[in-house]
Amino acid sequence: MAISSDNSEQQQEMSTLSNRSPHHVSFIDDQHQQRQTTVNIDGPSSGPRQGSISAGEKSGRFFVVKPSDVPDINGNDKVNGSNIATTESEKTPLQKEADISVKFNESIFEETDFAARNVLDQLYNYKGGIVPNAAEAEKPSTARQSSANLGTIFGVYLPCVQNIFGVIVFIRLFWLIGIAGVLQTLLIVIMCSSCTLLTAISMAAIATNGIVPAGGAYFMISRSLGPEFGGAVGILFYLGNTFAASMYIVGAIEIVVKYMCPETCRLFGNDVEIPSVAFNHYRIYGTILLLMIGACVLIGIKFVTKIAPLSLFAVLLSLLCIYAGVIKSSFSPPDLPICLVGSNPSHLIKSSVLNNDVMTYCRPDKWCYEGNKTKLCPLYSSICNKSTNTLCSKNDYIENVRIEQGIPGLKNWQLSENLISHYRREGEIERDIRGDSSFEVVAQEITTFLILVGIYFPSVTGIMAGSNRSGDLRDPSRSIPRGTIAAIITTSIIYLSNVIFLASCTHSSLLRDKFGDSINKQLVVAALAWPNKWVIMIGAFCSTVGAGLQTLTGAPRLLQAVAKDDLIPILSPFAKSYRGEPVPALFLTLFICECGILIADLDKLTALLSMFFLLCYGFVNLACALQTILKAPSWRPRFRFYHWILSLMGVLLCISIMFIASWYFALVAMVIAIVIYKFIEYKGAEKEWGDGIRGLSMSAARYALFRVDEAPPHTKNWRPQLLAFLNVQRNDEDESYALRHPRLLNFLYQLKAGQGFVVAASILEGDYLDKYQFIEPIRLLLKASLTQAKVQGFAEVLATKDAEDGISALIQTEGLGGLKPNTIVICWPVNWKKDYEAYTADSFIRTIAIAEARRCAVIVPKNINNFPDSKEIQDGTIDIWWIIHDGGLLFLIAFLLKRNKVWSRCRIRLFTVAQLEDNSVEMKKDLEQYMYQLRIEAEVNVVEMDNQEISAYAYERTLKLAERVQLLKDLKLHDKELQLQPQILMESLLNNQRQSIDGSDDQYHYTFTPHQLENLKKSVGESSMRKMHSAVRLNQQIRDRSHDAKLVLINLPPPPSQQTSLAAFSYMEYVDALTEGLHRLLLMRGSGREVITIFS
């Protein structure tokens, strides 16, 4: 016997570690360090045994042994002729005889795909949805793309700040203040910033609810709202980013052409102030700048990340210079004179009229003196030589001409002068006051609060710059919320402070000078800045170029993410990458951006792209609100500062701003989104991402199921909920499956006007454990067949040892709550006489009996292969043979079929059977009235027959012929209670009939069959012969009158009460004789309750 000690255990542990194999793991769970467990594998030895277990291993750690050291998992204790032995001292209190440590061989678990190592590897390398599904798991693994591994500051915060500080803050913000006034401008800034802040909060919650790979906002929306919404919004957001790059580039060129070098950079035309001339400059220079930025992006995101801080530094330096200029203006405002004429309103004179010398030529006199020369003053010649002027006096003098400082500074507080708005139409200087654009600054377009919101909003739309680069972030879930919210807060504070400072320092007339015409084409913010205006010029140019650079970096990655999801097949080429860069997507982005540059009108671009961004922001908020309200178990964001009310506020704010800014552009954006949504839905985006729309559907279905009472619905709400049994045949050669009666699905489609659900079921005979691998292929076949037939329904496959038991189980248990099948559809077994036929006579009749016990209606199509498909339009008649009252099922099914295009051209003919003693004329009149009250157009015919000719129906447990006649007469009553309760008469007649039948004797049972099947033909009694003869006569009546009918509907005779093979054989023979020679036939049996009513 081997002896184990602490020293030997330590040696064994080192030996075990040195011989570790990755395949075999043993786990020892022993909480008592004093106990020693010995495993003898190689036999007795005087030295330290390789089988001893260390104290550390007893404490519950994994240890690995070589494959040869693993005991037989099948229970064989001998390994290499040795036994596993334990000593009496090694027993624990829980072990009566021995304590054997079993080493598990992990290889027995590696045969499946669920080994822990494989599962963790799949989860770690997963790139698709929130969790990998079967389809995506089967995709071949590709090499992981290299990531830039960016952090919060350089990956999210700085790109967002750079994107938000675009062209608007430098060349449009002061003009917004002059037009809207301080109060309304603050409202615009707060409203737009609140929209982006609420969106950032929702985005933070979504981003921290799991891993966010490449795609950013698109990934969040698509995985939260489904592929249709995600694809639609993703494409629009991509277009928004691309046109935003166009806006930034055009804005940069405008700064260069109009403010930095208006003379030097002129290519053609005499005046860049002419819109057509300016736009042509924008197109040429913008294309050149686009190619330069595109080359930088093509080099790679790491290069962009390195050069982006340079432009951002210039932007921040420009903002600091603006604040420095504001402070300096409090004691030494800049010298920026402007020329004003008149009062209430004041006319702001263009500096070009004054030869760009305001101090010299802004004077009221007619004549000016230059040395010894006298000439006509330019201001007088521009104003007074016009016949329409009202500013010149009769004594050659211009009234109320004055020079004022355009930027009085904080020293001369201007905030109170700039509080109110000055909205104008084109050509006006004030509301309803026209101006002369030849010498004074006038409005160049109509301005309203709504228009200004649309113009300003793009200045806050850079909040997705970080999330668009989520694939290049080290930790997107951490960086996106922190960087985005910090960037929004930073830029919002700067915007709000700029509004206050610009309004406090600048003259109100100068703020309304959009292009600096009164100050020699200078930017107002550049004139205010300290120490030099060129700091602002360069900063504004770098700001717009940097924002365009960031946008062109994120937009191709967004398009690539959409293309990789394969939602829109035409985009699949753009899913490729070269050196980790989305080069194909970049070239498409550059092309679309060039189209935006060719538009060249900055204000039109801002209004259009605002819609795209707002749609994206709205859906981000909607996704967060939806996930929060549904309280899905997978919704566990680490970001806690969110609420569904805030998200809904964000949704409403986005929609409001869309229609405030431009209602027609909003409608255009929504129409584009709907078209893309329907296209993706039409193409069938087979993606299961666990999105919130599916969760919403589940919640709505759950709520509806609870609302639907399990009791039978009211007659007015009854509709056929179909459970159709289909036989599936297996082809042993290619191991495939095929439907035996595929045209049954066409019939189900033609009944879709009933607006009920359809369950296509198939029974797989055999033990479940032997057949379960065949269930899914058959279910997929049924589902594909339903889709091909355009039937919206469910597929169900049940494996049972007996087909009858399977049918019974489905009829009893199919459905949920109040949503259960009420109509069974089963084809007539044509070859029922053959023993090998799946649906024998016994099983068929048993199915009808089970449906009757379950109070379900039964529809039995006969000659189903003769039924038309969905393209064969029928023109003829649908004949109803109403022999017994079945609750109106015959009428309702005929009406529903006629609403389908296949049967829409057919007329309905109703044939009812009357006894010889009945008044046929009166019955026809009553029945026509009844059909009129049912709102069903039908031609009524009464056929007189003897009782013997309809003997098969004489024992039906519903209304008899006499009661049916009484029903038609009672329908003429005008009792108020009957009007309120249309079921009273029907149910009372049914109950009376059931009571009479329950008390009946055996004469009311179907007993026309012999006792022995072998002696059937020999032992046919007089009664059976008479009943068969009546079936032939009734069949002859039907064939005579309905030989040219496109479809015949007839009551299915009640099944025999005696469940014997002889009875079943006789019943099937009778029905065959009854329906012989009919091309298309529907046999129907009611559920015992009314399914159609004459009342509204």
mmCIF file of C-alpha atoms in Angstrom, residues 196 715 788 799 804 854 986:
data_model
loop_
_atom_site.group_PDB
_atom_site.id
_atom_site.type_symbol
_atom_site.label_atom_id
_atom_site.label_comp_id
_atom_site.label_asym_id
_atom_site.label_seq_id
_atom_site.Cartn_x
_atom_site.Cartn_y
_atom_site.Cartn_z
ATOM 1 C CA THR A 196 -29.589 65.884 -28.620
ATOM 2 C CA THR A 715 -71.995 35.156 -33.308
ATOM 3 C CA GLN A 788 -45.759 30.043 -51.112
ATOM 4 C CA ALA A 799 -44.881 12.912 -33.422
ATOM 5 C CA GLU A 804 -55.535 9.053 -34.351
ATOM 6 C CA ARG A 854 -64.838 19.535 -29.046
ATOM 7 C CA MET A 986 -81.096 29.908 -32.143
#
